[in-house]
Amino acid sequence: MTRSTVEISMKEENVFNCSYAIITKDEISIILILRDCECAIYDYGDLRTKEHCHYLLLKHYKNPSFAYQDFLKLIGKMCKKSKDSKYFIQRIEEDNRIVFEDSEHEHMMTDDEKNIYAERFSDFNIFMQQIKGEIKK
């Protein structure tokens, strides 16, 4: 059996203006953070303790509705994943950025798209630097 503990805070109930979910398997926790049209997954311990923490996954959406629906879906997917997956123990150093078109179509970000999403990417990184030390269990 895959056992996961999930703690969720929606943007209406916290001061960060984002929704987040902390998923714990044994002693390992990840955090999913949804802000506007971006959703990212980070190692929760690294996010709280390291000055520079790279996302494990970052998805860009066309609208907040798609982002919210996929955020909920990602919570379920992360709960189902084994603790031996790349999101928990078997980390892979990669630039795992995805463009989400709709529930049927998403793809790894291309080099051309990095320019298109550069401003949103920068805004999200600034936001993460501002809140990373504040999000605690």
mmCIF file with all atom_site columns, C-alpha atoms in Angstrom:
data_model
loop_
_atom_site.group_PDB
_atom_site.id
_atom_site.type_symbol
_atom_site.label_atom_id
_atom_site.label_alt_id
_atom_site.label_comp_id
_atom_site.label_asym_id
_atom_site.label_entity_id
_atom_site.label_seq_id
_atom_site.pdbx_PDB_ins_code
_atom_site.Cartn_x
_atom_site.Cartn_y
_atom_site.Cartn_z
_atom_site.occupancy
_atom_site.B_iso_or_equiv
_atom_site.pdbx_formal_charge
_atom_site.auth_seq_id
_atom_site.auth_comp_id
_atom_site.auth_asym_id
_atom_site.auth_atom_id
_atom_site.pdbx_PDB_model_num
ATOM 1   C CA . MET A 1 1   ? 0.000  0.000  0.000   1.00 0.00 ? 1   MET A CA 1
ATOM 2   C CA . THR A 1 2   ? 1.227  3.509  -0.840  1.00 0.00 ? 2   THR A CA 1
ATOM 3   C CA . ARG A 1 3   ? 0.749  5.702  2.220   1.00 0.00 ? 3   ARG A CA 1
ATOM 4   C CA . SER A 1 4   ? 0.714  9.479  1.869   1.00 0.00 ? 4   SER A CA 1
ATOM 5   C CA . THR A 1 5   ? -0.190 12.289 4.223   1.00 0.00 ? 5   THR A CA 1
ATOM 6   C CA . VAL A 1 6   ? -1.518 15.466 2.611   1.00 0.00 ? 6   VAL A CA 1
ATOM 7   C CA . GLU A 1 7   ? -1.849 18.932 4.115   1.00 0.00 ? 7   GLU A CA 1
ATOM 8   C CA . ILE A 1 8   ? -3.562 21.542 1.952   1.00 0.00 ? 8   ILE A CA 1
ATOM 9   C CA . SER A 1 9   ? -3.895 25.307 2.279   1.00 0.00 ? 9   SER A CA 1
ATOM 10  C CA . MET A 1 10  ? -5.972 27.161 -0.288  1.00 0.00 ? 10  MET A CA 1
ATOM 11  C CA . LYS A 1 11  ? -5.160 30.759 -1.200  1.00 0.00 ? 11  LYS A CA 1
ATOM 12  C CA . GLU A 1 12  ? -8.285 32.054 0.553   1.00 0.00 ? 12  GLU A CA 1
ATOM 13  C CA . GLU A 1 13  ? -7.012 30.732 3.894   1.00 0.00 ? 13  GLU A CA 1
ATOM 14  C CA . ASN A 1 14  ? -3.371 31.813 3.883   1.00 0.00 ? 14  ASN A CA 1
ATOM 15  C CA . VAL A 1 15  ? -1.364 35.025 3.509   1.00 0.00 ? 15  VAL A CA 1
ATOM 16  C CA . PHE A 1 16  ? 0.688  33.825 0.520   1.00 0.00 ? 16  PHE A CA 1
ATOM 17  C CA . ASN A 1 17  ? -2.013 34.280 -2.154  1.00 0.00 ? 17  ASN A CA 1
ATOM 18  C CA . CYS A 1 18  ? -1.328 30.781 -3.452  1.00 0.00 ? 18  CYS A CA 1
ATOM 19  C CA . SER A 1 19  ? -2.668 27.308 -2.853  1.00 0.00 ? 19  SER A CA 1
ATOM 20  C CA . TYR A 1 20  ? -0.303 24.605 -1.733  1.00 0.00 ? 20  TYR A CA 1
ATOM 21  C CA . ALA A 1 21  ? -0.274 20.960 -0.742  1.00 0.00 ? 21  ALA A CA 1
ATOM 22  C CA . ILE A 1 22  ? 2.422  19.202 1.268   1.00 0.00 ? 22  ILE A CA 1
ATOM 23  C CA . ILE A 1 23  ? 2.607  15.483 0.564   1.00 0.00 ? 23  ILE A CA 1
ATOM 24  C CA . THR A 1 24  ? 4.617  13.296 2.915   1.00 0.00 ? 24  THR A CA 1
ATOM 25  C CA . LYS A 1 25  ? 5.725  9.695  2.439   1.00 0.00 ? 25  LYS A CA 1
ATOM 26  C CA . ASP A 1 26  ? 7.648  8.394  5.446   1.00 0.00 ? 26  ASP A CA 1
ATOM 27  C CA . GLU A 1 27  ? 10.102 11.226 6.202   1.00 0.00 ? 27  GLU A CA 1
ATOM 28  C CA . ILE A 1 28  ? 10.159 12.743 2.701   1.00 0.00 ? 28  ILE A CA 1
ATOM 29  C CA . SER A 1 29  ? 7.899  15.661 1.809   1.00 0.00 ? 29  SER A CA 1
ATOM 30  C CA . ILE A 1 30  ? 7.218  17.514 -1.402  1.00 0.00 ? 30  ILE A CA 1
ATOM 31  C CA . ILE A 1 31  ? 5.181  20.663 -1.840  1.00 0.00 ? 31  ILE A CA 1
ATOM 32  C CA . LEU A 1 32  ? 2.960  21.606 -4.768  1.00 0.00 ? 32  LEU A CA 1
ATOM 33  C CA . ILE A 1 33  ? 2.458  25.340 -5.117  1.00 0.00 ? 33  ILE A CA 1
ATOM 34  C CA . LEU A 1 34  ? -0.237 26.838 -7.328  1.00 0.00 ? 34  LEU A CA 1
ATOM 35  C CA . ARG A 1 35  ? -0.094 30.540 -8.073  1.00 0.00 ? 35  ARG A CA 1
ATOM 36  C CA . ASP A 1 36  ? -2.236 32.008 -10.845 1.00 0.00 ? 36  ASP A CA 1
ATOM 37  C CA . CYS A 1 37  ? -1.242 30.086 -14.003 1.00 0.00 ? 37  CYS A CA 1
ATOM 38  C CA . GLU A 1 38  ? 1.843  28.298 -12.647 1.00 0.00 ? 38  GLU A CA 1
ATOM 39  C CA . CYS A 1 39  ? 2.099  25.149 -10.558 1.00 0.00 ? 39  CYS A CA 1
ATOM 40  C CA . ALA A 1 40  ? 5.397  23.783 -9.248  1.00 0.00 ? 40  ALA A CA 1
ATOM 41  C CA . ILE A 1 41  ? 6.612  20.865 -7.201  1.00 0.00 ? 41  ILE A CA 1
ATOM 42  C CA . TYR A 1 42  ? 9.596  21.254 -4.860  1.00 0.00 ? 42  TYR A CA 1
ATOM 43  C CA . ASP A 1 43  ? 11.328 19.139 -2.282  1.00 0.00 ? 43  ASP A CA 1
ATOM 44  C CA . TYR A 1 44  ? 9.746  20.613 0.838   1.00 0.00 ? 44  TYR A CA 1
ATOM 45  C CA . GLY A 1 45  ? 12.817 20.237 3.043   1.00 0.00 ? 45  GLY A CA 1
ATOM 46  C CA . ASP A 1 46  ? 15.085 21.826 0.436   1.00 0.00 ? 46  ASP A CA 1
ATOM 47  C CA . LEU A 1 47  ? 12.644 24.684 -0.095  1.00 0.00 ? 47  LEU A CA 1
ATOM 48  C CA . ARG A 1 48  ? 12.696 25.549 3.589   1.00 0.00 ? 48  ARG A CA 1
ATOM 49  C CA . THR A 1 49  ? 16.421 25.149 4.180   1.00 0.00 ? 49  THR A CA 1
ATOM 50  C CA . LYS A 1 50  ? 18.401 25.826 0.991   1.00 0.00 ? 50  LYS A CA 1
ATOM 51  C CA . GLU A 1 51  ? 19.026 29.286 -0.384  1.00 0.00 ? 51  GLU A CA 1
ATOM 52  C CA . HIS A 1 52  ? 18.557 28.096 -3.961  1.00 0.00 ? 52  HIS A CA 1
ATOM 53  C CA . CYS A 1 53  ? 16.105 25.303 -4.559  1.00 0.00 ? 53  CYS A CA 1
ATOM 54  C CA . HIS A 1 54  ? 15.257 23.996 -8.029  1.00 0.00 ? 54  HIS A CA 1
ATOM 55  C CA . TYR A 1 55  ? 11.740 22.832 -8.818  1.00 0.00 ? 55  TYR A CA 1
ATOM 56  C CA . LEU A 1 56  ? 11.127 19.177 -9.573  1.00 0.00 ? 56  LEU A CA 1
ATOM 57  C CA . LEU A 1 57  ? 8.329  20.161 -11.964 1.00 0.00 ? 57  LEU A CA 1
ATOM 58  C CA . LEU A 1 58  ? 6.989  23.500 -13.187 1.00 0.00 ? 58  LEU A CA 1
ATOM 59  C CA . LYS A 1 59  ? 3.859  23.705 -15.316 1.00 0.00 ? 59  LYS A CA 1
ATOM 60  C CA . HIS A 1 60  ? 2.552  26.754 -17.179 1.00 0.00 ? 60  HIS A CA 1
ATOM 61  C CA . TYR A 1 61  ? -1.173 27.033 -17.952 1.00 0.00 ? 61  TYR A CA 1
ATOM 62  C CA . LYS A 1 62  ? -3.315 29.169 -20.242 1.00 0.00 ? 62  LYS A CA 1
ATOM 63  C CA . ASN A 1 63  ? -5.764 30.096 -17.500 1.00 0.00 ? 63  ASN A CA 1
ATOM 64  C CA . PRO A 1 64  ? -6.282 29.728 -13.734 1.00 0.00 ? 64  PRO A CA 1
ATOM 65  C CA . SER A 1 65  ? -9.131 27.248 -14.206 1.00 0.00 ? 65  SER A CA 1
ATOM 66  C CA . PHE A 1 66  ? -6.877 24.766 -16.030 1.00 0.00 ? 66  PHE A CA 1
ATOM 67  C CA . ALA A 1 67  ? -4.196 25.353 -13.414 1.00 0.00 ? 67  ALA A CA 1
ATOM 68  C CA . TYR A 1 68  ? -6.537 24.654 -10.492 1.00 0.00 ? 68  TYR A CA 1
ATOM 69  C CA . GLN A 1 69  ? -7.958 21.485 -12.049 1.00 0.00 ? 69  GLN A CA 1
ATOM 70  C CA . ASP A 1 70  ? -4.483 20.165 -12.798 1.00 0.00 ? 70  ASP A CA 1
ATOM 71  C CA . PHE A 1 71  ? -3.239 21.122 -9.301  1.00 0.00 ? 71  PHE A CA 1
ATOM 72  C CA . LEU A 1 72  ? -5.882 18.819 -7.817  1.00 0.00 ? 72  LEU A CA 1
ATOM 73  C CA . LYS A 1 73  ? -4.965 16.088 -10.289 1.00 0.00 ? 73  LYS A CA 1
ATOM 74  C CA . LEU A 1 74  ? -1.254 16.444 -9.461  1.00 0.00 ? 74  LEU A CA 1
ATOM 75  C CA . ILE A 1 75  ? -1.993 16.048 -5.743  1.00 0.00 ? 75  ILE A CA 1
ATOM 76  C CA . GLY A 1 76  ? -3.637 12.699 -6.501  1.00 0.00 ? 76  GLY A CA 1
ATOM 77  C CA . LYS A 1 77  ? -0.790 11.644 -8.801  1.00 0.00 ? 77  LYS A CA 1
ATOM 78  C CA . MET A 1 78  ? 1.844  12.478 -6.194  1.00 0.00 ? 78  MET A CA 1
ATOM 79  C CA . CYS A 1 79  ? -0.073 10.531 -3.536  1.00 0.00 ? 79  CYS A CA 1
ATOM 80  C CA . LYS A 1 80  ? -0.136 7.497  -5.806  1.00 0.00 ? 80  LYS A CA 1
ATOM 81  C CA . LYS A 1 81  ? 3.572  7.646  -6.720  1.00 0.00 ? 81  LYS A CA 1
ATOM 82  C CA . SER A 1 82  ? 5.999  5.411  -4.919  1.00 0.00 ? 82  SER A CA 1
ATOM 83  C CA . LYS A 1 83  ? 8.412  7.001  -2.453  1.00 0.00 ? 83  LYS A CA 1
ATOM 84  C CA . ASP A 1 84  ? 11.133 5.656  -4.782  1.00 0.00 ? 84  ASP A CA 1
ATOM 85  C CA . SER A 1 85  ? 9.950  7.883  -7.654  1.00 0.00 ? 85  SER A CA 1
ATOM 86  C CA . LYS A 1 86  ? 11.889 10.843 -9.045  1.00 0.00 ? 86  LYS A CA 1
ATOM 87  C CA . TYR A 1 87  ? 9.728  13.213 -7.000  1.00 0.00 ? 87  TYR A CA 1
ATOM 88  C CA . PHE A 1 88  ? 10.640 11.653 -3.677  1.00 0.00 ? 88  PHE A CA 1
ATOM 89  C CA . ILE A 1 89  ? 13.903 9.652  -3.436  1.00 0.00 ? 89  ILE A CA 1
ATOM 90  C CA . GLN A 1 90  ? 15.256 9.102  -6.959  1.00 0.00 ? 90  GLN A CA 1
ATOM 91  C CA . ARG A 1 91  ? 15.799 12.763 -7.873  1.00 0.00 ? 91  ARG A CA 1
ATOM 92  C CA . ILE A 1 92  ? 16.774 13.632 -11.441 1.00 0.00 ? 92  ILE A CA 1
ATOM 93  C CA . GLU A 1 93  ? 18.535 16.911 -12.200 1.00 0.00 ? 93  GLU A CA 1
ATOM 94  C CA . GLU A 1 94  ? 16.512 18.258 -15.117 1.00 0.00 ? 94  GLU A CA 1
ATOM 95  C CA . ASP A 1 95  ? 14.672 21.328 -16.300 1.00 0.00 ? 95  ASP A CA 1
ATOM 96  C CA . ASN A 1 96  ? 11.257 19.726 -16.019 1.00 0.00 ? 96  ASN A CA 1
ATOM 97  C CA . ARG A 1 97  ? 9.028  22.519 -17.389 1.00 0.00 ? 97  ARG A CA 1
ATOM 98  C CA . ILE A 1 98  ? 5.762  21.719 -19.103 1.00 0.00 ? 98  ILE A CA 1
ATOM 99  C CA . VAL A 1 99  ? 3.308  23.753 -21.133 1.00 0.00 ? 99  VAL A CA 1
ATOM 100 C CA . PHE A 1 100 ? -0.244 22.618 -20.386 1.00 0.00 ? 100 PHE A CA 1
ATOM 101 C CA . GLU A 1 101 ? -2.585 23.289 -23.296 1.00 0.00 ? 101 GLU A CA 1
ATOM 102 C CA . ASP A 1 102 ? -5.635 21.395 -22.064 1.00 0.00 ? 102 ASP A CA 1
ATOM 103 C CA . SER A 1 103 ? -6.450 18.183 -20.202 1.00 0.00 ? 103 SER A CA 1
ATOM 104 C CA . GLU A 1 104 ? -5.556 16.160 -23.303 1.00 0.00 ? 104 GLU A CA 1
ATOM 105 C CA . HIS A 1 105 ? -2.427 18.018 -24.427 1.00 0.00 ? 105 HIS A CA 1
ATOM 106 C CA . GLU A 1 106 ? 0.736  19.067 -22.630 1.00 0.00 ? 106 GLU A CA 1
ATOM 107 C CA . HIS A 1 107 ? 4.388  18.950 -23.624 1.00 0.00 ? 107 HIS A CA 1
ATOM 108 C CA . MET A 1 108 ? 7.892  19.650 -22.416 1.00 0.00 ? 108 MET A CA 1
ATOM 109 C CA . MET A 1 109 ? 8.770  23.293 -22.914 1.00 0.00 ? 109 MET A CA 1
ATOM 110 C CA . THR A 1 110 ? 10.755 24.013 -26.060 1.00 0.00 ? 110 THR A CA 1
ATOM 111 C CA . ASP A 1 111 ? 13.625 26.492 -26.254 1.00 0.00 ? 111 ASP A CA 1
ATOM 112 C CA . ASP A 1 112 ? 11.400 28.887 -28.236 1.00 0.00 ? 112 ASP A CA 1
ATOM 113 C CA . GLU A 1 113 ? 8.716  28.726 -25.544 1.00 0.00 ? 113 GLU A CA 1
ATOM 114 C CA . LYS A 1 114 ? 11.220 29.639 -22.839 1.00 0.00 ? 114 LYS A CA 1
ATOM 115 C CA . ASN A 1 115 ? 11.270 33.153 -24.322 1.00 0.00 ? 115 ASN A CA 1
ATOM 116 C CA . ILE A 1 116 ? 7.476  33.285 -24.432 1.00 0.00 ? 116 ILE A CA 1
ATOM 117 C CA . TYR A 1 117 ? 7.192  32.307 -20.751 1.00 0.00 ? 117 TYR A CA 1
ATOM 118 C CA . ALA A 1 118 ? 10.282 34.198 -19.531 1.00 0.00 ? 118 ALA A CA 1
ATOM 119 C CA . GLU A 1 119 ? 8.376  36.972 -17.724 1.00 0.00 ? 119 GLU A CA 1
ATOM 120 C CA . ARG A 1 120 ? 5.979  34.568 -16.013 1.00 0.00 ? 120 ARG A CA 1
ATOM 121 C CA . PHE A 1 121 ? 8.920  32.338 -15.061 1.00 0.00 ? 121 PHE A CA 1
ATOM 122 C CA . SER A 1 122 ? 10.771 35.292 -13.554 1.00 0.00 ? 122 SER A CA 1
ATOM 123 C CA . ASP A 1 123 ? 7.682  36.477 -11.633 1.00 0.00 ? 123 ASP A CA 1
ATOM 124 C CA . PHE A 1 124 ? 7.134  32.983 -10.231 1.00 0.00 ? 124 PHE A CA 1
ATOM 125 C CA . ASN A 1 125 ? 10.777 32.684 -9.135  1.00 0.00 ? 125 ASN A CA 1
ATOM 126 C CA . ILE A 1 126 ? 10.598 36.063 -7.380  1.00 0.00 ? 126 ILE A CA 1
ATOM 127 C CA . PHE A 1 127 ? 7.393  34.960 -5.648  1.00 0.00 ? 127 PHE A CA 1
ATOM 128 C CA . MET A 1 128 ? 9.035  31.711 -4.514  1.00 0.00 ? 128 MET A CA 1
ATOM 129 C CA . GLN A 1 129 ? 12.037 33.572 -3.075  1.00 0.00 ? 129 GLN A CA 1
ATOM 130 C CA . GLN A 1 130 ? 9.648  35.781 -1.112  1.00 0.00 ? 130 GLN A CA 1
ATOM 131 C CA . ILE A 1 131 ? 7.614  32.968 0.451   1.00 0.00 ? 131 ILE A CA 1
ATOM 132 C CA . LYS A 1 132 ? 9.992  29.997 0.654   1.00 0.00 ? 132 LYS A CA 1
ATOM 133 C CA . GLY A 1 133 ? 11.136 30.654 4.193   1.00 0.00 ? 133 GLY A CA 1
ATOM 134 C CA . GLU A 1 134 ? 7.603  31.358 5.395   1.00 0.00 ? 134 GLU A CA 1
ATOM 135 C CA . ILE A 1 135 ? 5.840  28.158 4.364   1.00 0.00 ? 135 ILE A CA 1
ATOM 136 C CA . LYS A 1 136 ? 6.258  25.832 7.289   1.00 0.00 ? 136 LYS A CA 1
ATOM 137 C CA . LYS A 1 137 ? 4.556  22.746 8.661   1.00 0.00 ? 137 LYS A CA 1
#
